[in-house]
Short mmCIF file of N, CA and C and ligand atoms in Angstrom, two decimals:
data_model
loop_
_atom_site.label_atom_id
_atom_site.label_comp_id
_atom_site.label_asym_id
_atom_site.label_seq_id
_atom_site.Cartn_x
_atom_site.Cartn_y
_atom_site.Cartn_z
N MET A 1 -20.07 -37.67 -44.38
CA MET A 1 -20.04 -36.46 -45.21
C MET A 1 -20.83 -35.31 -44.55
N PHE A 2 -22.05 -35.72 -44.05
CA PHE A 2 -22.90 -34.73 -43.39
C PHE A 2 -22.18 -34.15 -42.17
N LYS A 3 -21.50 -35.04 -41.39
CA LYS A 3 -20.78 -34.60 -40.19
C LYS A 3 -19.68 -33.58 -40.54
N LEU A 4 -19.06 -33.78 -41.70
CA LEU A 4 -18.00 -32.85 -42.13
C LEU A 4 -18.58 -31.43 -42.32
N PHE A 5 -19.74 -31.35 -42.96
CA PHE A 5 -20.37 -30.04 -43.18
C PHE A 5 -20.78 -29.39 -41.85
N VAL A 6 -21.28 -30.25 -40.93
CA VAL A 6 -21.65 -29.72 -39.60
C VAL A 6 -20.43 -29.15 -38.90
N ASP A 7 -19.31 -29.89 -38.95
CA ASP A 7 -18.07 -29.43 -38.31
C ASP A 7 -17.60 -28.10 -38.92
N ILE A 8 -17.64 -28.02 -40.25
CA ILE A 8 -17.21 -26.78 -40.92
C ILE A 8 -18.11 -25.61 -40.50
N TRP A 9 -19.40 -25.87 -40.46
CA TRP A 9 -20.36 -24.83 -40.07
C TRP A 9 -20.11 -24.36 -38.63
N GLN A 10 -19.91 -25.34 -37.75
CA GLN A 10 -19.63 -24.99 -36.34
C GLN A 10 -18.33 -24.20 -36.21
N GLY A 11 -17.34 -24.55 -37.03
CA GLY A 11 -16.08 -23.82 -37.01
C GLY A 11 -16.27 -22.37 -37.43
N ILE A 12 -17.07 -22.16 -38.50
CA ILE A 12 -17.32 -20.79 -38.98
C ILE A 12 -18.06 -19.98 -37.91
N VAL A 13 -19.08 -20.64 -37.29
CA VAL A 13 -19.85 -19.95 -36.25
C VAL A 13 -18.94 -19.57 -35.08
N SER A 14 -18.06 -20.49 -34.66
CA SER A 14 -17.21 -20.20 -33.50
C SER A 14 -16.21 -19.07 -33.81
N ILE A 15 -15.71 -19.05 -35.07
CA ILE A 15 -14.81 -17.94 -35.46
C ILE A 15 -15.58 -16.62 -35.41
N PHE A 16 -16.79 -16.62 -35.90
CA PHE A 16 -17.61 -15.41 -35.90
C PHE A 16 -17.87 -14.94 -34.46
N LYS A 17 -18.19 -15.91 -33.57
CA LYS A 17 -18.42 -15.55 -32.15
C LYS A 17 -17.17 -14.91 -31.55
N GLY A 18 -15.99 -15.47 -31.90
CA GLY A 18 -14.74 -14.90 -31.41
C GLY A 18 -14.56 -13.45 -31.85
N PHE A 19 -14.89 -13.19 -33.12
CA PHE A 19 -14.78 -11.82 -33.64
C PHE A 19 -15.74 -10.87 -32.91
N VAL A 20 -16.93 -11.37 -32.60
CA VAL A 20 -17.91 -10.54 -31.89
C VAL A 20 -17.36 -10.15 -30.50
N VAL A 21 -16.81 -11.15 -29.79
CA VAL A 21 -16.26 -10.89 -28.45
C VAL A 21 -15.10 -9.89 -28.55
N THR A 22 -14.20 -10.12 -29.53
CA THR A 22 -13.06 -9.20 -29.70
C THR A 22 -13.54 -7.80 -30.05
N GLY A 23 -14.49 -7.73 -30.98
CA GLY A 23 -15.02 -6.43 -31.41
C GLY A 23 -15.65 -5.67 -30.26
N ARG A 24 -16.40 -6.40 -29.40
CA ARG A 24 -17.04 -5.73 -28.25
C ARG A 24 -15.98 -5.18 -27.31
N SER A 25 -14.93 -5.97 -27.04
CA SER A 25 -13.88 -5.54 -26.10
C SER A 25 -13.10 -4.33 -26.61
N MET A 26 -13.02 -4.20 -27.93
CA MET A 26 -12.25 -3.08 -28.50
C MET A 26 -12.83 -1.73 -28.12
N PHE A 27 -14.12 -1.69 -27.88
CA PHE A 27 -14.76 -0.40 -27.59
C PHE A 27 -15.10 -0.22 -26.12
N ARG A 28 -14.69 -1.20 -25.29
CA ARG A 28 -14.92 -1.07 -23.85
C ARG A 28 -13.78 -0.32 -23.20
N LYS A 29 -14.08 0.32 -22.05
CA LYS A 29 -13.02 0.97 -21.28
C LYS A 29 -12.12 -0.11 -20.67
N PRO A 30 -10.81 0.00 -20.83
CA PRO A 30 -9.94 -1.05 -20.28
C PRO A 30 -10.04 -1.16 -18.76
N VAL A 31 -9.95 -2.37 -18.25
CA VAL A 31 -9.97 -2.56 -16.80
C VAL A 31 -8.55 -2.62 -16.23
N THR A 32 -7.57 -2.68 -17.12
CA THR A 32 -6.18 -2.72 -16.68
C THR A 32 -5.53 -1.35 -16.91
N ILE A 33 -4.38 -1.14 -16.27
CA ILE A 33 -3.63 0.11 -16.49
C ILE A 33 -2.22 -0.24 -16.93
N GLN A 34 -1.53 0.73 -17.50
CA GLN A 34 -0.18 0.52 -18.02
C GLN A 34 0.84 0.68 -16.89
N TYR A 35 0.80 -0.22 -15.93
CA TYR A 35 1.77 -0.19 -14.84
C TYR A 35 3.14 -0.58 -15.39
N PRO A 36 4.22 0.04 -15.01
CA PRO A 36 4.40 1.06 -13.98
C PRO A 36 4.26 2.50 -14.48
N LEU A 37 3.92 2.69 -15.76
CA LEU A 37 3.78 4.08 -16.24
C LEU A 37 2.58 4.74 -15.58
N GLN A 38 1.54 3.97 -15.37
CA GLN A 38 0.36 4.48 -14.65
C GLN A 38 0.27 3.78 -13.30
N LYS A 39 -0.16 4.52 -12.30
CA LYS A 39 -0.28 3.94 -10.95
C LYS A 39 -1.73 4.00 -10.50
N ALA A 40 -2.17 2.91 -9.90
CA ALA A 40 -3.54 2.88 -9.39
C ALA A 40 -3.64 3.68 -8.10
N ALA A 41 -4.75 4.39 -7.94
CA ALA A 41 -4.96 5.14 -6.70
C ALA A 41 -5.43 4.17 -5.62
N MET A 42 -4.78 4.21 -4.49
CA MET A 42 -5.17 3.32 -3.40
C MET A 42 -6.40 3.86 -2.67
N THR A 43 -7.17 2.98 -2.09
CA THR A 43 -8.36 3.40 -1.37
C THR A 43 -7.99 3.94 0.01
N GLN A 44 -8.92 4.61 0.65
CA GLN A 44 -8.68 5.16 1.98
C GLN A 44 -8.30 4.06 2.98
N ARG A 45 -8.83 2.86 2.79
CA ARG A 45 -8.59 1.79 3.76
C ARG A 45 -7.37 0.95 3.45
N PHE A 46 -6.67 1.29 2.39
CA PHE A 46 -5.48 0.52 2.03
C PHE A 46 -4.41 0.67 3.12
N ARG A 47 -3.76 -0.44 3.45
CA ARG A 47 -2.74 -0.41 4.49
C ARG A 47 -1.36 -0.60 3.87
N GLY A 48 -0.67 0.52 3.71
CA GLY A 48 0.69 0.47 3.17
C GLY A 48 1.71 0.51 4.29
N MET A 49 2.77 1.25 4.06
CA MET A 49 3.84 1.34 5.05
C MET A 49 3.47 2.29 6.19
N ALA A 50 4.00 2.00 7.37
CA ALA A 50 3.76 2.88 8.51
C ALA A 50 4.42 4.23 8.24
N ASP A 51 3.70 5.27 8.57
CA ASP A 51 4.19 6.63 8.32
C ASP A 51 3.84 7.50 9.54
N LEU A 52 4.46 8.64 9.65
CA LEU A 52 4.31 9.43 10.86
C LEU A 52 4.17 10.92 10.58
N ARG A 53 3.19 11.54 11.24
CA ARG A 53 3.15 13.01 11.26
C ARG A 53 3.85 13.42 12.55
N VAL A 54 5.13 13.71 12.40
CA VAL A 54 6.01 13.90 13.57
C VAL A 54 5.45 14.94 14.53
N GLU A 55 4.93 16.02 13.99
CA GLU A 55 4.48 17.12 14.84
C GLU A 55 3.27 16.73 15.70
N LYS A 56 2.57 15.66 15.33
CA LYS A 56 1.39 15.26 16.08
C LYS A 56 1.68 14.22 17.17
N CYS A 57 2.83 13.60 17.10
CA CYS A 57 3.13 12.52 18.04
C CYS A 57 3.42 13.07 19.44
N ILE A 58 2.77 12.48 20.45
CA ILE A 58 2.96 12.92 21.83
C ILE A 58 3.74 11.89 22.64
N SER A 59 4.36 10.95 21.95
CA SER A 59 5.20 9.92 22.58
C SER A 59 4.48 9.14 23.67
N CYS A 60 3.24 8.81 23.44
CA CYS A 60 2.47 8.09 24.47
C CYS A 60 2.77 6.59 24.47
N LEU A 61 3.41 6.11 23.44
CA LEU A 61 3.82 4.70 23.32
C LEU A 61 2.67 3.71 23.09
N GLN A 62 1.48 4.20 22.88
CA GLN A 62 0.36 3.26 22.70
C GLN A 62 0.54 2.40 21.45
N CYS A 63 1.06 3.00 20.40
CA CYS A 63 1.26 2.23 19.16
C CYS A 63 2.31 1.14 19.38
N VAL A 64 3.35 1.48 20.12
CA VAL A 64 4.42 0.52 20.38
C VAL A 64 3.89 -0.65 21.21
N ARG A 65 3.06 -0.33 22.19
CA ARG A 65 2.54 -1.37 23.07
C ARG A 65 1.56 -2.30 22.36
N ILE A 66 0.76 -1.75 21.46
CA ILE A 66 -0.27 -2.58 20.83
C ILE A 66 0.26 -3.38 19.64
N CYS A 67 1.37 -2.96 19.11
CA CYS A 67 1.91 -3.63 17.91
C CYS A 67 2.18 -5.11 18.21
N PRO A 68 1.51 -6.02 17.52
CA PRO A 68 1.65 -7.45 17.83
C PRO A 68 2.98 -8.05 17.41
N THR A 69 3.72 -7.35 16.56
CA THR A 69 4.98 -7.92 16.06
C THR A 69 6.20 -7.13 16.50
N ALA A 70 6.01 -6.18 17.37
CA ALA A 70 7.11 -5.33 17.85
C ALA A 70 7.86 -4.66 16.70
N ALA A 71 7.09 -4.14 15.75
CA ALA A 71 7.71 -3.50 14.58
C ALA A 71 8.04 -2.04 14.83
N LEU A 72 7.56 -1.49 15.94
CA LEU A 72 7.79 -0.07 16.21
C LEU A 72 8.67 0.09 17.44
N ASP A 73 9.51 1.10 17.38
CA ASP A 73 10.39 1.37 18.52
C ASP A 73 10.65 2.88 18.57
N LEU A 74 10.37 3.47 19.71
CA LEU A 74 10.61 4.92 19.80
C LEU A 74 11.24 5.28 21.12
N THR A 75 11.98 6.37 21.09
CA THR A 75 12.53 6.94 22.32
C THR A 75 12.12 8.40 22.37
N SER A 76 12.00 8.90 23.60
CA SER A 76 11.62 10.31 23.76
C SER A 76 12.32 10.90 24.97
N VAL A 77 12.34 12.20 25.04
CA VAL A 77 12.90 12.91 26.20
C VAL A 77 11.81 13.78 26.82
N THR A 78 11.85 13.88 28.15
CA THR A 78 10.84 14.70 28.83
C THR A 78 11.44 16.04 29.23
N ASN A 79 10.73 17.07 28.86
CA ASN A 79 11.16 18.41 29.26
C ASN A 79 10.89 18.58 30.75
N PRO A 80 11.93 18.83 31.57
CA PRO A 80 11.74 18.89 33.03
C PRO A 80 10.81 20.03 33.46
N GLU A 81 10.74 21.06 32.69
CA GLU A 81 9.89 22.21 33.08
C GLU A 81 8.44 21.98 32.69
N THR A 82 8.21 21.65 31.43
CA THR A 82 6.83 21.48 30.97
C THR A 82 6.30 20.08 31.20
N LYS A 83 7.22 19.14 31.51
CA LYS A 83 6.87 17.72 31.68
C LYS A 83 6.32 17.09 30.39
N LYS A 84 6.53 17.77 29.31
CA LYS A 84 6.06 17.23 28.04
C LYS A 84 7.15 16.40 27.40
N LYS A 85 6.70 15.34 26.70
CA LYS A 85 7.67 14.47 26.03
C LYS A 85 7.89 14.95 24.60
N ALA A 86 9.12 14.77 24.15
CA ALA A 86 9.44 15.09 22.76
C ALA A 86 10.11 13.88 22.12
N LEU A 87 9.72 13.58 20.91
CA LEU A 87 10.28 12.42 20.21
C LEU A 87 11.78 12.57 20.00
N GLU A 88 12.49 11.48 20.21
CA GLU A 88 13.92 11.50 19.95
C GLU A 88 14.21 10.64 18.71
N SER A 89 13.59 9.45 18.69
CA SER A 89 13.74 8.57 17.53
C SER A 89 12.49 7.72 17.39
N PHE A 90 12.18 7.34 16.17
CA PHE A 90 11.00 6.50 15.93
C PHE A 90 11.37 5.57 14.78
N CYS A 91 11.53 4.31 15.09
CA CYS A 91 12.02 3.35 14.11
C CYS A 91 10.92 2.35 13.74
N PHE A 92 10.83 2.06 12.47
CA PHE A 92 9.82 1.11 11.98
C PHE A 92 10.52 -0.03 11.26
N ASN A 93 10.20 -1.25 11.68
CA ASN A 93 10.76 -2.45 11.05
C ASN A 93 9.69 -3.04 10.12
N ALA A 94 9.79 -2.72 8.84
CA ALA A 94 8.77 -3.17 7.88
C ALA A 94 8.81 -4.68 7.66
N GLU A 95 9.95 -5.28 7.99
CA GLU A 95 10.05 -6.73 7.84
C GLU A 95 9.16 -7.45 8.85
N LEU A 96 8.98 -6.85 10.01
CA LEU A 96 8.15 -7.47 11.04
C LEU A 96 6.67 -7.12 10.91
N CYS A 97 6.39 -5.98 10.29
CA CYS A 97 5.01 -5.47 10.25
C CYS A 97 4.09 -6.43 9.50
N CYS A 98 2.91 -6.66 10.08
CA CYS A 98 1.91 -7.51 9.41
C CYS A 98 0.76 -6.66 8.87
N PHE A 99 0.92 -5.34 8.89
CA PHE A 99 -0.05 -4.41 8.30
C PHE A 99 -1.45 -4.57 8.88
N CYS A 100 -1.50 -4.81 10.18
CA CYS A 100 -2.79 -5.00 10.85
C CYS A 100 -3.51 -3.68 11.06
N GLY A 101 -2.77 -2.59 11.14
CA GLY A 101 -3.40 -1.27 11.30
C GLY A 101 -3.72 -0.91 12.74
N LEU A 102 -3.34 -1.75 13.69
CA LEU A 102 -3.66 -1.47 15.10
C LEU A 102 -3.00 -0.18 15.59
N CYS A 103 -1.80 0.08 15.10
CA CYS A 103 -1.09 1.28 15.55
C CYS A 103 -1.86 2.55 15.18
N GLN A 104 -2.36 2.61 13.95
CA GLN A 104 -3.09 3.82 13.55
C GLN A 104 -4.46 3.87 14.23
N ASP A 105 -5.04 2.71 14.54
CA ASP A 105 -6.34 2.71 15.21
C ASP A 105 -6.23 3.24 16.65
N VAL A 106 -5.13 2.91 17.31
CA VAL A 106 -5.00 3.25 18.73
C VAL A 106 -4.42 4.65 18.95
N CYS A 107 -3.77 5.20 17.95
CA CYS A 107 -3.09 6.49 18.14
C CYS A 107 -4.09 7.60 18.45
N PRO A 108 -3.95 8.27 19.58
CA PRO A 108 -4.94 9.28 19.98
C PRO A 108 -4.87 10.56 19.16
N THR A 109 -3.75 10.80 18.50
CA THR A 109 -3.60 12.05 17.75
C THR A 109 -3.53 11.84 16.24
N LYS A 110 -3.72 10.61 15.81
CA LYS A 110 -3.62 10.26 14.39
C LYS A 110 -2.24 10.62 13.82
N ALA A 111 -1.25 10.46 14.66
CA ALA A 111 0.12 10.76 14.21
C ALA A 111 0.65 9.65 13.33
N ILE A 112 0.41 8.42 13.73
CA ILE A 112 0.90 7.30 12.93
C ILE A 112 -0.22 6.79 12.03
N PHE A 113 0.14 6.44 10.82
CA PHE A 113 -0.86 5.94 9.88
C PHE A 113 -0.18 5.06 8.85
N LEU A 114 -0.98 4.24 8.20
CA LEU A 114 -0.45 3.40 7.14
C LEU A 114 -0.72 4.10 5.81
N ASN A 115 0.34 4.40 5.11
CA ASN A 115 0.21 5.22 3.91
C ASN A 115 -0.19 4.41 2.68
N ALA A 116 -0.11 5.04 1.51
CA ALA A 116 -0.57 4.41 0.27
C ALA A 116 0.55 3.71 -0.49
N LEU A 117 1.67 3.55 0.16
CA LEU A 117 2.84 3.00 -0.54
C LEU A 117 2.71 1.49 -0.72
N TYR A 118 2.82 1.03 -1.95
CA TYR A 118 2.76 -0.42 -2.18
C TYR A 118 3.97 -0.94 -2.95
N GLU A 119 4.82 -0.04 -3.42
CA GLU A 119 6.05 -0.49 -4.10
C GLU A 119 7.17 -0.44 -3.08
N VAL A 120 7.41 -1.54 -2.44
CA VAL A 120 8.31 -1.51 -1.29
C VAL A 120 9.52 -2.43 -1.49
N ALA A 121 10.15 -2.31 -2.64
CA ALA A 121 11.36 -3.09 -2.89
C ALA A 121 12.57 -2.29 -2.42
N TYR A 122 13.47 -2.96 -1.74
CA TYR A 122 14.69 -2.31 -1.25
C TYR A 122 15.90 -3.12 -1.69
N TYR A 123 17.03 -2.45 -1.77
CA TYR A 123 18.25 -3.15 -2.16
C TYR A 123 18.91 -3.83 -0.97
N LYS A 124 18.78 -3.19 0.21
CA LYS A 124 19.45 -3.75 1.38
C LYS A 124 18.43 -4.11 2.46
N ARG A 125 18.66 -5.20 3.12
CA ARG A 125 17.73 -5.62 4.17
C ARG A 125 17.68 -4.60 5.31
N SER A 126 18.85 -4.02 5.59
CA SER A 126 18.90 -3.06 6.70
C SER A 126 18.01 -1.84 6.44
N ASP A 127 17.74 -1.54 5.16
CA ASP A 127 16.87 -0.41 4.84
C ASP A 127 15.41 -0.70 5.24
N VAL A 128 15.05 -1.97 5.25
CA VAL A 128 13.67 -2.36 5.56
C VAL A 128 13.46 -2.53 7.06
N THR A 129 14.51 -2.96 7.74
CA THR A 129 14.35 -3.28 9.14
C THR A 129 14.50 -2.06 10.07
N ALA A 130 15.00 -0.96 9.54
CA ALA A 130 15.19 0.22 10.40
C ALA A 130 14.84 1.48 9.64
N ILE A 131 13.57 1.69 9.42
CA ILE A 131 13.12 2.89 8.71
C ILE A 131 12.90 4.00 9.73
N ASP A 132 13.58 5.10 9.51
CA ASP A 132 13.45 6.25 10.43
C ASP A 132 12.17 7.02 10.09
N LEU A 133 11.14 6.82 10.90
CA LEU A 133 9.85 7.45 10.62
C LEU A 133 9.91 8.96 10.77
N MET A 134 10.92 9.48 11.43
CA MET A 134 11.01 10.93 11.60
C MET A 134 11.63 11.61 10.37
N ALA A 135 12.25 10.83 9.52
CA ALA A 135 12.89 11.42 8.33
C ALA A 135 11.83 11.73 7.28
N PRO A 136 11.77 12.97 6.80
CA PRO A 136 10.74 13.32 5.82
C PRO A 136 10.90 12.60 4.48
N ASP A 137 12.13 12.19 4.16
CA ASP A 137 12.37 11.55 2.86
C ASP A 137 12.52 10.04 2.97
N LYS A 138 11.94 9.47 4.02
CA LYS A 138 12.15 8.04 4.29
C LYS A 138 11.70 7.13 3.15
N TYR A 139 10.68 7.52 2.43
CA TYR A 139 10.19 6.67 1.34
C TYR A 139 10.44 7.31 -0.03
N ALA A 140 11.24 8.36 -0.06
CA ALA A 140 11.45 9.09 -1.31
C ALA A 140 12.10 8.21 -2.38
N HIS A 141 13.00 7.32 -1.96
CA HIS A 141 13.72 6.51 -2.95
C HIS A 141 12.82 5.52 -3.65
N VAL A 142 11.69 5.20 -3.05
CA VAL A 142 10.79 4.23 -3.68
C VAL A 142 9.98 4.92 -4.78
N GLY A 143 9.95 6.24 -4.76
CA GLY A 143 9.39 6.96 -5.89
C GLY A 143 7.91 7.17 -5.87
N VAL A 144 7.24 6.94 -4.78
CA VAL A 144 5.80 7.14 -4.72
C VAL A 144 5.48 8.11 -3.59
N LEU A 145 4.58 9.01 -3.83
CA LEU A 145 4.18 9.95 -2.79
C LEU A 145 3.39 9.19 -1.72
N ALA A 146 4.05 8.91 -0.62
CA ALA A 146 3.48 8.02 0.37
C ALA A 146 2.25 8.57 1.04
N ALA A 147 2.19 9.86 1.26
CA ALA A 147 1.09 10.41 2.04
C ALA A 147 -0.06 10.87 1.16
N GLY A 148 -0.12 10.38 -0.05
CA GLY A 148 -1.12 10.88 -1.00
C GLY A 148 -2.52 10.35 -0.80
N LYS A 149 -2.73 9.62 0.26
CA LYS A 149 -4.03 8.98 0.44
C LYS A 149 -5.04 9.91 1.09
N GLY A 150 -4.57 10.99 1.66
CA GLY A 150 -5.47 11.97 2.23
C GLY A 150 -6.16 11.52 3.49
N LYS A 151 -5.47 10.77 4.32
CA LYS A 151 -6.08 10.35 5.58
C LYS A 151 -6.20 11.53 6.53
N PRO A 152 -7.16 11.51 7.45
CA PRO A 152 -7.32 12.63 8.37
C PRO A 152 -6.12 12.78 9.29
S1 SF4 B 201 0.42 -2.17 11.21
FE1 SF4 B 201 0.32 -3.61 12.95
S2 SF4 B 201 2.24 -4.78 12.81
FE2 SF4 B 201 2.51 -2.95 11.53
S3 SF4 B 201 3.45 -1.44 12.87
FE3 SF4 B 201 1.24 -1.11 13.01
S4 SF4 B 201 0.56 -2.35 14.76
FE4 SF4 B 201 2.62 -3.05 14.19
S1 SF4 B 202 0.29 6.24 19.52
FE1 SF4 B 202 0.49 8.04 18.21
S2 SF4 B 202 1.00 9.71 19.58
FE2 SF4 B 202 1.34 7.83 20.73
S3 SF4 B 202 3.54 7.38 20.38
FE3 SF4 B 202 2.40 6.31 18.79
S4 SF4 B 202 2.40 7.72 17.05
FE4 SF4 B 202 2.93 8.91 18.87
#
């Protein structure tokens, strides 16, 4: 009989403790966000998709050479008078990329960088394996402002 009263008392106490925990959480700032209506801001060091500031690229090929997975491929033409190279094409294979960041680390002009894009679902495989980094709207269909991270 005594044990029954102890059990009932413990049950009441545990319910009360539950209410206290719930009540405290009701007035705390939420740690979650309403994704996908709200999007989390990525940190400066976040490594998203490879992106390019076309005007800064000098076609030195350092990013292509250092890439451990051969995810980058570019072609360029040399101006016979100025001897300067100009980009012709710059292709990124996101399927091969391991997001190591070596390309952006080695780039002497900070032309290539890993952006803040993390929603990278595509309908066709070919869209992932051959992303034209020179196209300004290359990530527009994914719906996130890719260059919003403010990298230098
Ligand atoms: S992040 Fe790494 S794997 Fe991806 S393109 Fe750059 S160097 Fe290659
Ligand atoms: S390392 Fe930088 S400048 Fe050189 S080819 Fe790659 S993106 Fe262009």
